Tab-separated table of C-alpha atoms and ligand atoms in Angstrom:
chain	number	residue	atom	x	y	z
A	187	UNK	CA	0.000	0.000	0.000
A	188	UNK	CA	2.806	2.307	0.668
A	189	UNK	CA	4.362	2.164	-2.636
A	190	UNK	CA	2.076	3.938	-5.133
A	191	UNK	CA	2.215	3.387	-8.853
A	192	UNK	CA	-0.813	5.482	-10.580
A	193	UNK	CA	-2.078	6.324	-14.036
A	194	UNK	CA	-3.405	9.737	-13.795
A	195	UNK	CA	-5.593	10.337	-16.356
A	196	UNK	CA	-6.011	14.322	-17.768
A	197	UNK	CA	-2.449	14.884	-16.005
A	198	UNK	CA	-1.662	17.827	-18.663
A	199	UNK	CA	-4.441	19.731	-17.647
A	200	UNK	CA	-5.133	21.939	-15.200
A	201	UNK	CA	-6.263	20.250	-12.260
A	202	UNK	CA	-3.955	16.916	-13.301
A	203	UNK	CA	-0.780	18.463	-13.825
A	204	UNK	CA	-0.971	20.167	-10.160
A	205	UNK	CA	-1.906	16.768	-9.044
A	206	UNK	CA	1.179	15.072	-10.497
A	207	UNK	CA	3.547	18.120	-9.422
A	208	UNK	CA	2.213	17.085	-5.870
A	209	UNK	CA	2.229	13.493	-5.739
A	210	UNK	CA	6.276	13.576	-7.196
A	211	UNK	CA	6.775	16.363	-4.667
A	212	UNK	CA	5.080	17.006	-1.293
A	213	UNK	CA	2.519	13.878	-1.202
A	214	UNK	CA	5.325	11.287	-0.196
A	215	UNK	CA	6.224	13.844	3.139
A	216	UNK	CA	2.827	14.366	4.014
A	217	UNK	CA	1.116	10.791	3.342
A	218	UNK	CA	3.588	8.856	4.238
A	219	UNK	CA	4.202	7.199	0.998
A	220	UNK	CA	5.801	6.354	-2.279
A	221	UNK	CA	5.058	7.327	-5.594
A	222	UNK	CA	7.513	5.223	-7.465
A	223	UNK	CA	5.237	5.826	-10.875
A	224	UNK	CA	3.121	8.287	-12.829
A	225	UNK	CA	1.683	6.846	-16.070
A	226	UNK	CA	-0.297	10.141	-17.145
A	227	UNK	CA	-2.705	9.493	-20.229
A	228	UNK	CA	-3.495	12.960	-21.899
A	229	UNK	CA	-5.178	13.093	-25.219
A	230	UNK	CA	-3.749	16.672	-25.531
A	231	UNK	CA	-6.508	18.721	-26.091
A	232	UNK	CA	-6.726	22.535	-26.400
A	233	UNK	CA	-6.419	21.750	-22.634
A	234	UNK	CA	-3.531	19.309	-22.174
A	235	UNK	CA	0.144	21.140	-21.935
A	236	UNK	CA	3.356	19.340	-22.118
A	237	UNK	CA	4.794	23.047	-20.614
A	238	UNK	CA	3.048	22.394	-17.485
A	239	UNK	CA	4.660	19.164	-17.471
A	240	UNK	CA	8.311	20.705	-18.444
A	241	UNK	CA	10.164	20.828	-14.625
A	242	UNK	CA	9.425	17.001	-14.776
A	243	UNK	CA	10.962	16.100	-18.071
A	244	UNK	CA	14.249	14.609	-16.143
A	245	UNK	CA	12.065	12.882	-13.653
A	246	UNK	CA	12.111	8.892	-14.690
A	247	UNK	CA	9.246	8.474	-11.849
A	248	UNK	CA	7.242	10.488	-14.932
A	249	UNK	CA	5.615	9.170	-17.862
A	250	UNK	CA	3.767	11.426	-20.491
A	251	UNK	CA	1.510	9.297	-22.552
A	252	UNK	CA	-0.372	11.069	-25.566
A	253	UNK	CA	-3.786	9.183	-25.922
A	254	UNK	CA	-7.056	8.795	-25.202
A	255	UNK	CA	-9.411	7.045	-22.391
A	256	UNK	CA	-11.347	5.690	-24.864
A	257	UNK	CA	-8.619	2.943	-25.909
A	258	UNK	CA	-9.415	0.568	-23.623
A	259	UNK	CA	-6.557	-1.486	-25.009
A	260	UNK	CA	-4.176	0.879	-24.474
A	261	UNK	CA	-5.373	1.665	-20.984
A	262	UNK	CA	-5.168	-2.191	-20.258
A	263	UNK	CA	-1.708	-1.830	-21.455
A	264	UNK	CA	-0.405	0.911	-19.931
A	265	UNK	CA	-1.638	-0.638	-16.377
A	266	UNK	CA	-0.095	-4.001	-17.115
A	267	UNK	CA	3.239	-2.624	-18.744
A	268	UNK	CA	3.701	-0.441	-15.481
A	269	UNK	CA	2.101	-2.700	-12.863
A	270	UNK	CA	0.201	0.047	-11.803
A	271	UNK	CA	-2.188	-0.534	-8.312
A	272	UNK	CA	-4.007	2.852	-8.664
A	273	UNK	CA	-5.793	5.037	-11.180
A	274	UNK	CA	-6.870	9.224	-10.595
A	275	UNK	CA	-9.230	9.621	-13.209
A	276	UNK	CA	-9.536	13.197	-14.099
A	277	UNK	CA	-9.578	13.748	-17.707
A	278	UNK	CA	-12.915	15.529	-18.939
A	279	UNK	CA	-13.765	17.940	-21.537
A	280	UNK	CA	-14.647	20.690	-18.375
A	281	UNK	CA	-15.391	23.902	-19.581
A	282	UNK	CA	-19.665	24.705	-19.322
A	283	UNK	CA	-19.983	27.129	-22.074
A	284	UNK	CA	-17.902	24.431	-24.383
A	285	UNK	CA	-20.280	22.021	-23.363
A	286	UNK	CA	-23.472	24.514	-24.362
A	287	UNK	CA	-21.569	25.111	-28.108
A	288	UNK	CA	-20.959	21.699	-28.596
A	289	UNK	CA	-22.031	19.178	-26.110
A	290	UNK	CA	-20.780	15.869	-28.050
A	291	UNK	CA	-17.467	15.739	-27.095
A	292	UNK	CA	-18.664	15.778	-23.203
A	293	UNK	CA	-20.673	12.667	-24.068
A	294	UNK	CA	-17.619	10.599	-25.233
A	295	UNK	CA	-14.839	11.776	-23.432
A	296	UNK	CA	-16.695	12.231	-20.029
A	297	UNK	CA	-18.736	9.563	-20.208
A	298	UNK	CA	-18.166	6.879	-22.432
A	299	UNK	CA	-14.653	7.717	-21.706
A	300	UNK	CA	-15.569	6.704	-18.077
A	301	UNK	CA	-16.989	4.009	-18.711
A	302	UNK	CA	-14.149	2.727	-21.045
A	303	UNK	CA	-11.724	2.840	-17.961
A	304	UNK	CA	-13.868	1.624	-15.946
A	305	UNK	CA	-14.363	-1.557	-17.509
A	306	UNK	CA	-10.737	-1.643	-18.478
A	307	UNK	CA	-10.039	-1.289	-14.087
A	308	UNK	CA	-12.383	-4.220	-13.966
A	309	UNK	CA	-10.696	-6.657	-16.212
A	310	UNK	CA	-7.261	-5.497	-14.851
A	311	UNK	CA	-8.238	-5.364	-11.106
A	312	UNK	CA	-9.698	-9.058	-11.625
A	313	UNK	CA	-6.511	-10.237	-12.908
A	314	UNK	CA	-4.689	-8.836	-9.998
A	315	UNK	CA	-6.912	-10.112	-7.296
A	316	UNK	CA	-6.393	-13.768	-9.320
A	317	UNK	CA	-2.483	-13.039	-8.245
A	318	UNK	CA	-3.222	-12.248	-4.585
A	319	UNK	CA	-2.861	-8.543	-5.000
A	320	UNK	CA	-5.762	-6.167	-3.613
A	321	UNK	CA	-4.319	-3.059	-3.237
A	322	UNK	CA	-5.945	-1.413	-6.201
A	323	UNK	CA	-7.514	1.644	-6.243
A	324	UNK	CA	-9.578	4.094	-8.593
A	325	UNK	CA	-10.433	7.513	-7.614
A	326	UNK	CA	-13.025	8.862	-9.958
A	327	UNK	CA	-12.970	13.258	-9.586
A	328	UNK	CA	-16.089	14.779	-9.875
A	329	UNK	CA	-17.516	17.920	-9.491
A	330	UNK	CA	-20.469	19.423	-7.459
A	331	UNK	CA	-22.039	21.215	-10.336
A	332	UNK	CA	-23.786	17.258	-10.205
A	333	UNK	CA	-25.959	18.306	-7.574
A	334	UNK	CA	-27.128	21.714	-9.480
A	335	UNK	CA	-28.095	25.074	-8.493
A	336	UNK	CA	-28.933	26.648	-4.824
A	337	UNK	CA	-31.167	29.346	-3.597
A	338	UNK	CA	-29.551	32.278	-1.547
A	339	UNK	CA	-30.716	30.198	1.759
A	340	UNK	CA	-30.669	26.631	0.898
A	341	UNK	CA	-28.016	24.675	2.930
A	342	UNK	CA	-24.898	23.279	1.334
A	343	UNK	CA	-24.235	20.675	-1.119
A	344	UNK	CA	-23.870	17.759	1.194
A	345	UNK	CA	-23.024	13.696	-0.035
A	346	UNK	CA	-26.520	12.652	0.234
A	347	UNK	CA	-27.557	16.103	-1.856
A	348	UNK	CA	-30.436	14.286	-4.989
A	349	UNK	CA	-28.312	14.568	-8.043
A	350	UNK	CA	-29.859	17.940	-10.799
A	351	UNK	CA	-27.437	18.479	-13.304
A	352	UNK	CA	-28.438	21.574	-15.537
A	353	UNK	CA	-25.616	21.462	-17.953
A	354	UNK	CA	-24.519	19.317	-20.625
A	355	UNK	CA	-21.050	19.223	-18.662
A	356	UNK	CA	-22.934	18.634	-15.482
A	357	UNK	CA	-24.654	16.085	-16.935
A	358	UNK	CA	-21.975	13.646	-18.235
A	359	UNK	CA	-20.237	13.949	-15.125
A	360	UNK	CA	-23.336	13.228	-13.337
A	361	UNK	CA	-23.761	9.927	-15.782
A	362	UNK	CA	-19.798	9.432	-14.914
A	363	UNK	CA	-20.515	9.387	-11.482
A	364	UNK	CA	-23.692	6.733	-11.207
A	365	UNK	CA	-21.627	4.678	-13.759
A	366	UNK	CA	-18.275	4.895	-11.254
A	367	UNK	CA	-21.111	3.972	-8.677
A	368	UNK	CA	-22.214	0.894	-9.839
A	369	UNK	CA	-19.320	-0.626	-10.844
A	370	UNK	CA	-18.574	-0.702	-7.245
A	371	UNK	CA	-22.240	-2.093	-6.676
A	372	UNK	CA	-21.799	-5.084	-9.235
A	373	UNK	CA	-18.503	-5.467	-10.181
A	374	UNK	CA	-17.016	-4.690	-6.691
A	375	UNK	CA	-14.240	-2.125	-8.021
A	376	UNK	CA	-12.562	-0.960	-5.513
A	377	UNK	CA	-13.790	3.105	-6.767
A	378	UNK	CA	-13.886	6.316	-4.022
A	379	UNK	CA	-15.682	9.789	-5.750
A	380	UNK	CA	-14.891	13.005	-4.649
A	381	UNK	CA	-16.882	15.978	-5.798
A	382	UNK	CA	-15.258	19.384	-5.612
A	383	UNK	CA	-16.347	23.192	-6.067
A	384	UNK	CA	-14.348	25.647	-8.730
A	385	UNK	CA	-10.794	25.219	-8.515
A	386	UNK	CA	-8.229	28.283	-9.015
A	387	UNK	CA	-4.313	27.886	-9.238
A	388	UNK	CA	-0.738	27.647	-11.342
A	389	UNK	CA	-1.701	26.289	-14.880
A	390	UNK	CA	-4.934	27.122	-15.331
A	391	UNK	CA	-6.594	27.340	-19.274
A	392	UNK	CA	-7.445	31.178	-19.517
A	393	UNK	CA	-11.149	30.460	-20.602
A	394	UNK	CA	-11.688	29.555	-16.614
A	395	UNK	CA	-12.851	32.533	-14.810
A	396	UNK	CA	-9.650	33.356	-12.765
A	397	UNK	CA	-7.360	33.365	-15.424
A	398	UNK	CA	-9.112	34.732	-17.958
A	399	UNK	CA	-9.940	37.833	-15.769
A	400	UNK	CA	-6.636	37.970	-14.469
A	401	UNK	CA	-4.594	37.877	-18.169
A	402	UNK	CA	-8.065	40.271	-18.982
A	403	UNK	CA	-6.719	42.523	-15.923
A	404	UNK	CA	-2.959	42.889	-16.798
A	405	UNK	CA	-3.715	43.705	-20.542
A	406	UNK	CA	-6.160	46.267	-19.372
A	407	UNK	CA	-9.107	44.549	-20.958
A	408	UNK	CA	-12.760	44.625	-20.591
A	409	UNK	CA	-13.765	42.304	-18.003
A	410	UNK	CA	-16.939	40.646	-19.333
A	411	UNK	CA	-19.129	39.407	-16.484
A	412	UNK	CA	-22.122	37.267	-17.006
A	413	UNK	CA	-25.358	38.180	-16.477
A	414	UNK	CA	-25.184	40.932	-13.183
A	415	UNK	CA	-22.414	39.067	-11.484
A	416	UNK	CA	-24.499	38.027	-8.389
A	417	UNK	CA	-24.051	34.035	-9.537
A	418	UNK	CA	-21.870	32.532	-6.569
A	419	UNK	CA	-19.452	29.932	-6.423
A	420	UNK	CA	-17.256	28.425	-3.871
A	421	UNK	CA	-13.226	28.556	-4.705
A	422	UNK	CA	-10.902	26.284	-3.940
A	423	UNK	CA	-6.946	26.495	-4.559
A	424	UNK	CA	-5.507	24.094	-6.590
A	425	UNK	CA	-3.477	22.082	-4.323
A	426	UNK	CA	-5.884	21.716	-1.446
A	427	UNK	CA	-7.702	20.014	-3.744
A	428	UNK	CA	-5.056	17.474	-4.937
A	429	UNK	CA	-4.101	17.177	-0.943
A	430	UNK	CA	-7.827	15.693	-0.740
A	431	UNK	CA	-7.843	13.657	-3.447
A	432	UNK	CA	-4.726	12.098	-2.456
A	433	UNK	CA	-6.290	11.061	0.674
A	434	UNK	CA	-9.372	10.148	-0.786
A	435	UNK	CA	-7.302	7.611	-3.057
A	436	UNK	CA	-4.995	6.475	0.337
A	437	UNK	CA	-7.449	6.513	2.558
A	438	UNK	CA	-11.375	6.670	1.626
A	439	UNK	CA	-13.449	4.274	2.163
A	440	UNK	CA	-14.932	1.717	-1.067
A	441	UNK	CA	-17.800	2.492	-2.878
A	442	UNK	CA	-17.673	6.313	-0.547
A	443	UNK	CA	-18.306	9.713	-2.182
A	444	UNK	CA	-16.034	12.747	-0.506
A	445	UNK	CA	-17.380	16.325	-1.400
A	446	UNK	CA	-14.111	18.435	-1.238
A	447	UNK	CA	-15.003	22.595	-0.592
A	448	UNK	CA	-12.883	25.617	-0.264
A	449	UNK	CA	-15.324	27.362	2.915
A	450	UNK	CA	-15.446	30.047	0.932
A	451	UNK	CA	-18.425	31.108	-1.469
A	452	UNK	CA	-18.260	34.431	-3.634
A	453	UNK	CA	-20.416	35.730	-5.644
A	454	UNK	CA	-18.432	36.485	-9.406
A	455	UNK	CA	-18.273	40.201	-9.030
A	456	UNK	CA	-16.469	40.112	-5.835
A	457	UNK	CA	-14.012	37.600	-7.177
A	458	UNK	CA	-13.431	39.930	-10.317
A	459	UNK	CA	-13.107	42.986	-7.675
A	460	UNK	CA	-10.357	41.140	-5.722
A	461	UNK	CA	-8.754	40.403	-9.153
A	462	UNK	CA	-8.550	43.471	-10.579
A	463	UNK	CA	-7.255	44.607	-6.361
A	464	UNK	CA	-4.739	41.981	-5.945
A	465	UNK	CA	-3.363	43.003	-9.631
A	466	UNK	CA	-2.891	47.086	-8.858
A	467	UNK	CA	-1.298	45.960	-4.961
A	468	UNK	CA	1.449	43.633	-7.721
A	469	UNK	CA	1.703	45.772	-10.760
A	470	UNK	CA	1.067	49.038	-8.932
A	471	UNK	CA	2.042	50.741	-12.021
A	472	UNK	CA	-0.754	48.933	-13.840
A	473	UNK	CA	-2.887	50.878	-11.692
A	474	UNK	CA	-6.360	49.433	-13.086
A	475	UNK	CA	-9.776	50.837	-12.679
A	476	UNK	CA	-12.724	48.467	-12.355
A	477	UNK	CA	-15.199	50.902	-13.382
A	478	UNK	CA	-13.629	51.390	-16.521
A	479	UNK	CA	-12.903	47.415	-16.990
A	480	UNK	CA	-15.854	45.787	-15.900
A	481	UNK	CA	-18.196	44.959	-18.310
A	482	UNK	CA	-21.947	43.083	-17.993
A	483	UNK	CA	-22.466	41.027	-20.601
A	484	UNK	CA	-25.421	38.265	-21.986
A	485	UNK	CA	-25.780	35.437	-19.345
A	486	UNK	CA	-24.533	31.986	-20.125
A	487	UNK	CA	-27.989	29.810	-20.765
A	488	UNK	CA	-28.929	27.989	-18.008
A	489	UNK	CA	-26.526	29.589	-15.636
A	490	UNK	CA	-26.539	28.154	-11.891
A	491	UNK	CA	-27.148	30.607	-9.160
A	492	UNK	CA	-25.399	29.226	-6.549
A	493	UNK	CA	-23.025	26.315	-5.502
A	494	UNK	CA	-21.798	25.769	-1.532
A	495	UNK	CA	-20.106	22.685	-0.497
A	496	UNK	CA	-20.650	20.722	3.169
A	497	UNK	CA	-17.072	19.369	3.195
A	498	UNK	CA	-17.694	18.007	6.773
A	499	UNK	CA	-17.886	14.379	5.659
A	500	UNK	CA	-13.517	14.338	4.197
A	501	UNK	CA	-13.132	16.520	7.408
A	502	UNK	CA	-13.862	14.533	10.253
A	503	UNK	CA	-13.072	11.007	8.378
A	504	UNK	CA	-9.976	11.808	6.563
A	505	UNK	CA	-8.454	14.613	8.778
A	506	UNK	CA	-8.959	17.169	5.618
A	507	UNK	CA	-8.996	20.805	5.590
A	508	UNK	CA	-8.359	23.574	3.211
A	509	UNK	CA	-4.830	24.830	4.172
A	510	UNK	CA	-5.223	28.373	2.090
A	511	UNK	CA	-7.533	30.881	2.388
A	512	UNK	CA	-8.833	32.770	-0.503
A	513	UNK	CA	-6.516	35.993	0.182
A	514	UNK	CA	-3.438	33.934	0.227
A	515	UNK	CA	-4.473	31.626	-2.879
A	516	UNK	CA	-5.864	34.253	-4.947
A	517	UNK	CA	-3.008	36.160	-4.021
A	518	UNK	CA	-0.633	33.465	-5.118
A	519	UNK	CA	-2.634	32.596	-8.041
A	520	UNK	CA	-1.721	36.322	-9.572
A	521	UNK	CA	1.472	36.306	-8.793
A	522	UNK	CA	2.087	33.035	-10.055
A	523	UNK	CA	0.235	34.533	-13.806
A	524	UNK	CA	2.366	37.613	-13.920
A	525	UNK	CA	5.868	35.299	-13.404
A	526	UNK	CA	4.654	33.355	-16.049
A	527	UNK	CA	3.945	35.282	-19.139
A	528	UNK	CA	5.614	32.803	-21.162
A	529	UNK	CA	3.132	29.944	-20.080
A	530	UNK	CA	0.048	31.716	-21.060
A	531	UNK	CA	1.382	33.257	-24.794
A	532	UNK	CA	3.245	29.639	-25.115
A	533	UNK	CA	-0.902	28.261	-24.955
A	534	UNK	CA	-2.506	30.777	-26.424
A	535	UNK	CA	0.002	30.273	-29.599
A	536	UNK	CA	-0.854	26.556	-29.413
A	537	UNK	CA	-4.477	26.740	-29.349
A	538	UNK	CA	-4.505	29.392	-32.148
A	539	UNK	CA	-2.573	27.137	-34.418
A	540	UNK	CA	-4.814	24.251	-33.120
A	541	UNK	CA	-8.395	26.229	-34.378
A	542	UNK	CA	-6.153	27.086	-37.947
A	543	UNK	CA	-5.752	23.062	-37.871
A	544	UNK	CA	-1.913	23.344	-38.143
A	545	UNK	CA	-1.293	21.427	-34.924
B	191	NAD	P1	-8.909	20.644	-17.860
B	191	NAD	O1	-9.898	20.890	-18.960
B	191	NAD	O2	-7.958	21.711	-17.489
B	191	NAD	O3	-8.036	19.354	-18.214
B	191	NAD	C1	-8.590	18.183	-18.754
B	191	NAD	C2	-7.469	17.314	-19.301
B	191	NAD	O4	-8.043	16.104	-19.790
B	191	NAD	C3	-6.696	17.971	-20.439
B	191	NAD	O5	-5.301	17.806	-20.244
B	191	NAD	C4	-7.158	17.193	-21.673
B	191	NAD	O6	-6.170	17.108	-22.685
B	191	NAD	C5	-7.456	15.831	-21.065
B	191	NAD	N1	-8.433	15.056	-21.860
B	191	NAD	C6	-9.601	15.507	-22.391
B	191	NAD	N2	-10.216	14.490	-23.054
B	191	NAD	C7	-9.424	13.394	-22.904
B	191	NAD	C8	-9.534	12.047	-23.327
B	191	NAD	N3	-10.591	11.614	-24.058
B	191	NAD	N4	-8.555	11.177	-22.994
B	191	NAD	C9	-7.468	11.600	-22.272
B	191	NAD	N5	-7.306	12.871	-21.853
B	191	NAD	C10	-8.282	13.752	-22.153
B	191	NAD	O7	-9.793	20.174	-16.613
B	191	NAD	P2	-9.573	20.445	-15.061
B	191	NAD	O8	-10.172	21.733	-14.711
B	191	NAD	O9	-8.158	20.152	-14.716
B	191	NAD	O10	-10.506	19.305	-14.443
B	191	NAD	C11	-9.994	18.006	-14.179
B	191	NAD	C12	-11.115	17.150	-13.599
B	191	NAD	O11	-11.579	17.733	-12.394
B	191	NAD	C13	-12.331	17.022	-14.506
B	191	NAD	O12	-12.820	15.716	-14.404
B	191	NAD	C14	-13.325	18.023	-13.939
B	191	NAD	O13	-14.658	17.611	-14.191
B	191	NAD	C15	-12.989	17.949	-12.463
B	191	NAD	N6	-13.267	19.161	-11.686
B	191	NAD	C16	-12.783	20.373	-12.089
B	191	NAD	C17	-13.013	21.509	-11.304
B	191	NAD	C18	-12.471	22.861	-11.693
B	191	NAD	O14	-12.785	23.851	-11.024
B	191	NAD	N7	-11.646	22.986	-12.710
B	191	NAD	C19	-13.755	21.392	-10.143
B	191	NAD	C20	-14.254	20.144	-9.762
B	191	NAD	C21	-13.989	19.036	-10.546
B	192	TDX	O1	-16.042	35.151	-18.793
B	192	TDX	C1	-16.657	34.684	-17.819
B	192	TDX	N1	-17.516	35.495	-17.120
B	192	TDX	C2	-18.259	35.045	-16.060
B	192	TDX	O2	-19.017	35.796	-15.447
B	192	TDX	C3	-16.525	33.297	-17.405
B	192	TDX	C4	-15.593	32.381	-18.156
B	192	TDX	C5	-17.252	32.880	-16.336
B	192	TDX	N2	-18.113	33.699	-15.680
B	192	TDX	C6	-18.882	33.176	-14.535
B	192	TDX	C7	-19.639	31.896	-14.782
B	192	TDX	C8	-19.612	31.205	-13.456
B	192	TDX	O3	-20.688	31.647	-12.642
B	192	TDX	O4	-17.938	32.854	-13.516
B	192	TDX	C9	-18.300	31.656	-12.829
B	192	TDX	C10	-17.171	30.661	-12.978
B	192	TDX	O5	-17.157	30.268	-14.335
B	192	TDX	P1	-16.143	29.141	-14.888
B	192	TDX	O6	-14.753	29.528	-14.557
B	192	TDX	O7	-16.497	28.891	-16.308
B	192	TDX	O8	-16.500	27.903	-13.950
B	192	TDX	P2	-17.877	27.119	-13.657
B	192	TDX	O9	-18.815	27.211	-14.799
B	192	TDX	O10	-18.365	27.545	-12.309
B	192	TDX	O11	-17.313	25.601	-13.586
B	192	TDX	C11	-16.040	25.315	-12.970
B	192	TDX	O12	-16.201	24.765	-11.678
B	192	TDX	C12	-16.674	23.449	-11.583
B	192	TDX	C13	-15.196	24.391	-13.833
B	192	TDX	O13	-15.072	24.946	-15.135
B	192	TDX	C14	-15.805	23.011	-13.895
B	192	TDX	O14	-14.965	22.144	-14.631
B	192	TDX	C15	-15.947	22.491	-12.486
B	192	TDX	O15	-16.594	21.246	-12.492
C-alpha cells in the first residue's frame, strides 16, 4: 500500500498536472508514501500542456503518454506494462460554455470515456486479485455542479444532496458518477468519488474565470461578467484540492463519495473585484480601474445561481482541511500569472494554431 504506482488520467491539464507536481513532490512527506510511478494518459486537447509538465521532463518516476481514455486497449496496457495498483481519473472535456456550443465531445470523453476505464479497471483489477494482490484503487474526480443550483438560503451541497445536473457538462459527469457507482455495486471495483467546487491555481486554461480575468486585468481589458455578477461559487486552490484527493485515493473508504469545498463562497463580481485589487497591490504601475474594466455582458444559458459545499464528511473522516484561504491563494494565483507570461502566450500560440488546424 505504501508504494504507489498510478495512471493519472487528464495529467496535462489543469487540475492533473498540479496533481502530479504534488504526488512527485510534497505527497510522499505528508502521506507517508511512495510514488515510485506516474503513467499520465493525456489526449492533448486545447487543454492538455506538455509546458506544465516541463520541470518534470528529467524525472524517470514520470511518464507522459499522448492518448485517449477511450482505448481501452491501451489503458489495459499501460496498467499491465507499469504494474500500476491505482488510477486518478480526471480527464474531462470541463469547460460549461464548451459544453453549451458543442455538447458531443462531453458525451464521449466524459462519459463513455468513463466508462471505457472503468471496464478496463475491472478486467485489470480481476486479474490482480487472481495473483493475490488487492491493493488497487480508482479515484473517480467529480464535481459538485452534479448536484445543481442553490437558492440564496438553501443549505450546502452535502453527499446525500439528490443529483440535478443543468448542464450538458454537469450532466456527463453526473452519468460518470452513477456509472463509477455501480461498478462498485456489481462489479465490486474498488472506486472512491470526490466531488469538488471551482478550482483556481498555477496552470490554469485562460477560458476559466480566474485566469481569464486575471490575463483580462494585466492587458487592461474589458472584463466581461455574465449576467449581473451576483451568480456565486465556492473557490478552492488548486493544491488543497489534490491534498484531498490524495487522501481520498490512500485513505477513503470503497464504494464512498467525498465532497471536497474551499469554505469560501463568492459571488463572481467580488471575485473579479479582488482580481482586478490583488493586480494594482502587484503591478502598482498597472494601476487598473474596475469601473472602466468591468463589463456586464449576456448570461450563459442555463446559468446556476449558486453552488456551496458541506465538506464536513472528508473533514472529520480523513483529517482534511483547506490549508489556504482565498486571500493567500488568490493572491498566489496572480502572482504566479504575472511570473509566467511565457506559459500563457506559449498556450494561447498553441491553441490558435490548433483552431487554424496546423497542430
Ligand atoms: P482541464 O480541462 O484543465 O483538463 C482536462 C485534461 O483532460 C486535459 O489535459 C485534456 O487534454 C485531457 N483530456 C480531455 N479528453 C481526454 C480524453 N478523451 N482522454 C485523455 N485525456 C483527455 O480540466 P480540469 O479543470 O483540470 O478538471 C480536471 C477534472 O476535475 C475534470 O474531471 C473536472 O470535471 C474535475 N473538476 C474540475 C473543477 C475545476 O474547477 N476545474 C472542479 C471540480 C472538478
Ligand atoms: O467570462 C466569464 N464570465 C463570467 O461571469 C466566465 C468564463 C465565467 N463567468 C462566470 C460563470 C460562473 O458563474 O464565472 C463563474 C465561474 O465560471 P467558470 O470559470 O467557467 O467555472 P464554472 O462554470 O463555475 O465551472 C467550474 O467549476 C466546476 C469548472 O469549469 C468546472 O470544470 C468544475 O466542475
Amino acid at each position: 500500500m505504501a508504494d504507489r504506482r498510478i495512471l493519472v488520467t487528464g495529467g496535462a491539464g489543469f487540475i492533473g498536472s498540479n496533481l502530479v507536481h504534488y504526488l512527485l513532490g510534497k505527497a510522499e512527506q505528508e502521506h507517508g508514501i511512495t510514488v515510485s510511478k506516474v503513467v499520465n494518459l493525456d489526449k492533448l486537447t486545447y487543454a492538455g500542456n506538455r509546458s506544465s509538465l516541463a520541470s518534470l521532463a528529467d524525472d524517470p518516476r514520470h511518464v507522459l503518454v499522448e492518448g485517449d481514455i477511450q482505448n481501452s486497449e491501451l489503458v489495459a496496457f499501460l496498467l499491465r506494462k507499469y504494474n500500476l495498483n491505482a488510477i486518478m481519473h480526471l480527464a474531462a472535456e470541463s469547460h460549461v460554455d464548451r459544453s453549451i456550443d458543442s455538447p458531443e465531445e462531453f458525451i464521449m470523453t466524459n462519459f463513455v470515456g468513463t466508462f471505457k476505464l472503468l471496464d478496463a479497471a475491472r478486467v485489470y483489477h480481476k486479474e490482480r486479485q487472481a495473483a493475490g494482490q488487492s491493493d488497487f484503487r480508482f479515484l473517480h474526480v467529480s464535481t459538485d455542479e452534479v448536484f445543481g443550483s442553490l437558492g440564496p438560503s438553501d443549505p450546502a451541497f452535502s453527499e446525500t444532496t439528490p443529483y440535478a445536473p443543468n448542464s450538458p457538462y454537469s450532466a456527463s459527469k453526473a452519468g460518470s458518477d452513477h456509472l463509477a457507482r455501480s461498478y462498485v455495486h456489481t462489479f465490486h471495483l474498488p472506486v472512491v468519488t470526490t466531488n469538488c467546487s471551482n478550482n483556481y491555481g498555477p496552470f490554469q486554461f485562460p477560458e476559466k474565470l480566474m485566469p481569464l480575468m486575471i490575463q483580462k486585468v494585466i492587458r487592461g481589458e474589458k472584463l466581461p461578467v455574465y449576467g449581473d455578477g451576483s451568480n456565486v461559487r465556492d473557490w478552492l486552490y488548486v493544491e488543497d484540492h489534490c491534498r484531498g484527493l490524495t487522501l481520498a485515493m490512500l485513505k477513503g473508504e470503497i464504494g464512498e463519495t467525498y465532497n471536497i469545498g474551499g469554505k469560501c463562497e463568492m459571488k463572481n463580481i467580488e471575485v473579479v473585484h479582488a482580481l482586478i485589487n490583488a493586480v494594482n497591490a502587484e503591478r502598482p504601475d498597472l494601476n487598473r480601474d474596475p469601473a472602466e474594466l468591468i463589463t456586464f455582458v449576456k448570461d450563459r444559458p442555463g446559468h446556476d445561481r449558486r453552488y456551496a459545499i458541506d465538506c464536513t464528511k472528508i473533514g472529520r473522516e480523513l483529517g482534511w482541511q483547506p490549508q489556504e484561504t482565498f486571500d493567500s491563494g488568490m493572491r498566489k494565483t496572480v502572482r504566479w500569472y504575472l511570473d509566467h507570461a511565457n506559459w500563457i502566450e506559449e498556450i494561447e500560440r498553441k491553441y490558435q494554431l490548433q483552431r487554424l488546424g496546423q497542430a
